[in-house]
C-alpha cells in the first residue's frame, strides 16, 4: 500500500470513528442527517473519506441511505429489536454452555471487566463494557463462527443497548448497579454451576433485555 493510500485509509478511519462515537453516545440521534460536507469540515478532510466512512457504518447497521443518497443515523424499529433479540437468544446461551469449562478454569477476563465497569463514569462506558463482557464469553466458547456471527451484530447491539441504558438511567439511576449485579451472578454461575445451568441463566439474562423494550419511547 502506498503512502497516499495509507493516508486515505487513516482519514476514512478517523471519520468513521468520529461519526460512530456521535451515534453511539446519542449526540447524533436516530433520523439525524449526516451531511458529508459538515463532517468533512469538522475533520478538515475532503468529502471522499467521509463518504467511505458512511458506507462502512451502513454495513455496520448504524447508518442508512435515502433514495437520493443522503445518509442518516439509522432508526432501529421494534422489529429490528426483535430480530436482534432472537439472535442474541440463539447465540449467547449456547456460547455460555460451551464456555463454562474455560471460564471455570479462569474467569480473570470477566473479573477485570466487572472491575472496569465499577469505575465507569458514563452510560456509554457501561454499555461498551457490558457488550465486552458478553464478547469475552463468546470468545471463551471456542467456536469462532459463533463469535463471528455475534460480532457482526455488535454495532447495532451497542446502538440499541445504549438507548436502553440511557433511558433506564434517566428513569432509575441504577443502570451501573444492575449491570454489575447481573454480571457478578453470571460469573458465580460459571464457577459453581453446570454448563446447562449457565446456559439457562444466560437465556434468562437475555430475556430480561427483551422486557425493557416496552419502556423505550419511539424517538428516544
Short mmCIF file of C-alpha atoms in Angstrom, two decimals:
data_model
loop_
_atom_site.label_atom_id
_atom_site.label_comp_id
_atom_site.label_asym_id
_atom_site.label_seq_id
_atom_site.Cartn_x
_atom_site.Cartn_y
_atom_site.Cartn_z
CA UNK A 1 0.00 0.00 0.00
CA UNK A 2 1.37 3.42 -0.97
CA UNK A 3 1.76 6.32 1.46
CA UNK A 4 -1.16 8.13 -0.17
CA UNK A 5 -3.34 5.03 0.21
CA UNK A 6 -2.37 4.77 3.88
CA UNK A 7 -3.21 8.41 4.44
CA UNK A 8 -6.58 8.00 2.75
CA UNK A 9 -7.34 4.93 4.86
CA UNK A 10 -6.38 6.83 8.02
CA UNK A 11 -8.69 9.72 7.14
CA UNK A 12 -11.54 7.30 6.47
CA UNK A 13 -10.94 5.53 9.78
CA UNK A 14 -10.90 8.86 11.63
CA UNK A 15 -14.16 9.93 10.03
CA UNK A 16 -15.73 6.56 10.74
CA UNK A 17 -14.69 6.69 14.41
CA UNK A 18 -15.96 10.25 14.88
CA UNK A 19 -19.38 9.51 13.38
CA UNK A 20 -19.61 6.18 15.22
CA UNK A 21 -18.94 7.88 18.59
CA UNK A 22 -21.56 10.55 17.92
CA UNK A 23 -24.16 7.92 17.03
CA UNK A 24 -23.43 5.58 19.93
CA UNK A 25 -23.32 8.30 22.59
CA UNK A 26 -26.61 9.76 21.37
CA UNK A 27 -25.27 13.11 20.14
CA UNK A 28 -26.40 12.08 16.66
CA UNK A 29 -29.99 10.95 17.18
CA UNK A 30 -31.96 8.41 15.13
CA UNK A 31 -33.00 10.02 11.86
CA UNK A 32 -30.42 12.82 12.01
CA UNK A 33 -28.90 13.82 8.68
CA UNK A 34 -25.18 13.07 8.42
CA UNK A 35 -24.09 15.67 5.91
CA UNK A 36 -20.81 14.77 4.24
CA UNK A 37 -19.80 18.42 3.94
CA UNK A 38 -20.38 19.17 7.64
CA UNK A 39 -18.41 16.14 8.84
CA UNK A 40 -15.64 16.90 6.34
CA UNK A 41 -15.34 20.46 7.68
CA UNK A 42 -15.10 19.24 11.29
CA UNK A 43 -12.33 16.82 10.36
CA UNK A 44 -10.56 19.11 7.95
CA UNK A 45 -10.69 16.50 5.18
CA UNK A 46 -12.34 16.13 1.82
CA UNK A 47 -15.78 14.55 1.41
CA UNK A 48 -14.31 11.34 -0.08
CA UNK A 49 -13.12 9.70 3.20
CA UNK A 50 -16.36 10.83 4.88
CA UNK A 51 -18.41 9.12 2.19
CA UNK A 52 -16.34 5.94 2.56
CA UNK A 53 -16.80 6.10 6.34
CA UNK A 54 -20.58 6.38 5.92
CA UNK A 55 -20.58 3.30 3.69
CA UNK A 56 -18.66 1.41 6.39
CA UNK A 57 -21.16 2.49 9.04
CA UNK A 58 -24.02 1.44 6.79
CA UNK A 59 -22.55 -2.08 6.68
CA UNK A 60 -22.34 -1.99 10.49
CA UNK A 61 -26.03 -1.11 10.74
CA UNK A 62 -25.57 2.41 12.15
CA UNK A 63 -26.31 4.47 9.03
CA UNK A 64 -28.91 4.24 6.29
CA UNK A 65 -29.11 5.99 2.93
CA UNK A 66 -32.19 7.54 1.40
CA UNK A 67 -33.18 7.00 -2.22
CA UNK A 68 -31.47 10.28 -3.02
CA UNK A 69 -28.21 9.10 -1.47
CA UNK A 70 -28.31 11.16 1.72
CA UNK A 71 -27.03 9.47 4.89
CA UNK A 72 -28.99 9.38 8.14
CA UNK A 73 -28.49 7.84 11.56
CA UNK A 74 -30.38 4.58 11.38
CA UNK A 75 -33.75 4.39 13.08
CA UNK A 76 -33.93 0.96 14.68
CA UNK A 77 -37.54 -0.15 14.84
CA UNK A 78 -39.21 -2.56 17.28
CA UNK A 79 -38.90 -5.19 14.53
CA UNK A 80 -35.13 -4.60 14.38
CA UNK A 81 -35.01 -5.05 18.14
CA UNK A 82 -36.95 -8.31 17.94
CA UNK A 83 -34.59 -9.66 15.29
CA UNK A 84 -31.54 -8.74 17.37
CA UNK A 85 -33.18 -10.24 20.45
CA UNK A 86 -33.89 -13.54 18.69
CA UNK A 87 -30.27 -13.77 17.52
CA UNK A 88 -28.88 -12.97 20.97
CA UNK A 89 -31.18 -15.58 22.44
CA UNK A 90 -29.91 -18.15 19.96
CA UNK A 91 -26.19 -17.36 20.22
CA UNK A 92 -25.41 -16.31 23.79
CA UNK A 93 -26.95 -19.12 25.87
CA UNK A 94 -25.24 -21.66 23.61
CA UNK A 95 -21.95 -19.79 23.93
CA UNK A 96 -22.33 -19.78 27.72
CA UNK A 97 -22.74 -23.55 27.81
CA UNK A 98 -19.69 -24.06 25.60
CA UNK A 99 -17.64 -21.51 27.54
CA UNK A 100 -18.30 -22.92 31.02
CA UNK A 101 -15.21 -25.19 31.25
CA UNK A 102 -12.87 -22.45 30.02
CA UNK A 103 -14.28 -19.75 32.30
CA UNK A 104 -14.38 -22.11 35.27
CA UNK A 105 -10.64 -22.58 34.78
CA UNK A 106 -10.08 -18.82 34.77
CA UNK A 107 -12.64 -16.03 34.97
CA UNK A 108 -9.94 -13.35 35.13
CA UNK A 109 -11.05 -11.54 31.97
CA UNK A 110 -14.63 -11.29 33.20
CA UNK A 111 -13.47 -10.12 36.63
CA UNK A 112 -11.36 -7.38 35.05
CA UNK A 113 -14.36 -6.33 33.01
CA UNK A 114 -16.56 -6.04 36.12
CA UNK A 115 -13.85 -4.01 37.88
CA UNK A 116 -13.67 -1.65 34.88
CA UNK A 117 -17.47 -1.37 34.88
CA UNK A 118 -17.40 -0.32 38.54
CA UNK A 119 -15.10 2.52 37.53
CA UNK A 120 -17.23 3.61 34.57
CA UNK A 121 -18.32 7.24 34.67
CA UNK A 122 -20.74 7.40 31.75
CA UNK A 123 -23.64 5.32 30.48
CA UNK A 124 -21.76 4.94 27.19
CA UNK A 125 -18.83 3.33 29.03
CA UNK A 126 -21.21 0.98 30.84
CA UNK A 127 -22.78 -0.01 27.51
CA UNK A 128 -19.42 -0.73 25.88
CA UNK A 129 -18.19 -2.74 28.86
CA UNK A 130 -21.48 -4.62 29.04
CA UNK A 131 -21.03 -5.83 25.47
CA UNK A 132 -17.33 -6.51 26.11
CA UNK A 133 -18.42 -8.83 28.94
CA UNK A 134 -20.62 -10.81 26.59
CA UNK A 135 -17.97 -10.86 23.88
CA UNK A 136 -15.48 -12.41 26.35
CA UNK A 137 -17.96 -15.24 26.90
CA UNK A 138 -18.45 -15.71 23.14
CA UNK A 139 -14.66 -15.88 22.69
CA UNK A 140 -14.33 -18.38 25.56
CA UNK A 141 -16.82 -20.68 23.82
CA UNK A 142 -14.02 -21.69 21.45
CA UNK A 143 -16.43 -21.50 18.49
CA UNK A 144 -15.00 -18.97 16.05
CA UNK A 145 -18.09 -18.93 13.84
CA UNK A 146 -20.35 -18.27 16.81
CA UNK A 147 -18.17 -15.32 17.79
CA UNK A 148 -18.08 -14.03 14.21
CA UNK A 149 -21.88 -14.08 13.96
CA UNK A 150 -22.25 -12.22 17.25
CA UNK A 151 -19.55 -9.70 16.32
CA UNK A 152 -21.44 -8.86 13.13
CA UNK A 153 -24.32 -7.67 15.33
CA UNK A 154 -22.25 -5.72 17.84
CA UNK A 155 -22.63 -2.20 16.41
CA UNK A 156 -26.41 -2.48 16.27
CA UNK A 157 -26.48 -4.08 19.71
CA UNK A 158 -24.45 -1.17 21.08
CA UNK A 159 -26.81 1.31 19.45
CA UNK A 160 -29.86 -0.37 20.99
CA UNK A 161 -28.33 -1.14 24.35
CA UNK A 162 -27.03 2.42 24.63
CA UNK A 163 -30.53 3.78 24.06
CA UNK A 164 -31.97 1.36 26.60
CA UNK A 165 -29.29 2.17 29.17
CA UNK A 166 -29.71 5.94 28.74
CA UNK A 167 -33.48 5.70 29.15
CA UNK A 168 -33.21 3.31 32.09
CA UNK A 169 -30.62 5.56 33.76
CA UNK A 170 -32.96 8.54 33.35
CA UNK A 171 -35.77 6.58 34.96
CA UNK A 172 -33.96 4.84 37.83
CA UNK A 173 -30.24 5.87 38.01
CA UNK A 174 -29.49 2.16 38.57
CA UNK A 175 -28.01 1.11 35.22
CA UNK A 176 -24.47 0.66 36.58
CA UNK A 177 -25.50 -1.22 39.71
CA UNK A 178 -27.91 -3.52 37.87
CA UNK A 179 -25.34 -4.32 35.19
CA UNK A 180 -22.67 -5.21 37.75
CA UNK A 181 -25.08 -7.32 39.83
CA UNK A 182 -26.23 -9.29 36.80
CA UNK A 183 -22.68 -9.92 35.60
CA UNK A 184 -21.47 -11.00 39.03
CA UNK A 185 -24.31 -13.53 39.16
CA UNK A 186 -23.25 -14.91 35.77
CA UNK A 187 -19.60 -15.22 36.81
CA UNK A 188 -20.60 -17.02 40.02
CA UNK A 189 -22.64 -19.48 37.96
CA UNK A 190 -19.68 -20.18 35.68
CA UNK A 191 -17.64 -21.05 38.78
CA UNK A 192 -20.21 -23.25 40.51
CA UNK A 193 -22.93 -24.43 38.14
CA UNK A 194 -23.22 -26.93 35.30
CA UNK A 195 -22.93 -25.84 31.67
CA UNK A 196 -26.69 -26.41 31.30
CA UNK A 197 -27.40 -24.10 34.24
CA UNK A 198 -25.09 -21.43 32.83
CA UNK A 199 -26.94 -21.70 29.53
CA UNK A 200 -30.28 -21.30 31.36
CA UNK A 201 -29.06 -18.28 33.31
CA UNK A 202 -27.79 -16.54 30.18
CA UNK A 203 -31.10 -17.18 28.45
CA UNK A 204 -32.87 -15.59 31.41
CA UNK A 205 -30.46 -12.64 31.29
CA UNK A 206 -31.13 -12.01 27.58
CA UNK A 207 -34.87 -12.34 28.10
CA UNK A 208 -34.59 -9.57 30.67
CA UNK A 209 -33.17 -7.35 27.90
CA UNK A 210 -36.34 -8.03 25.91
CA UNK A 211 -38.53 -6.85 28.78
CA UNK A 212 -37.01 -3.34 28.58
CA UNK A 213 -38.42 -2.68 25.11
CA UNK A 214 -41.94 -1.50 26.03
CA UNK A 215 -40.48 1.25 28.23
CA UNK A 216 -38.39 2.76 25.43
CA UNK A 217 -40.01 5.77 23.70
CA UNK A 218 -40.15 5.51 19.92
CA UNK A 219 -37.98 8.60 19.41
CA UNK A 220 -35.60 8.26 22.37
#
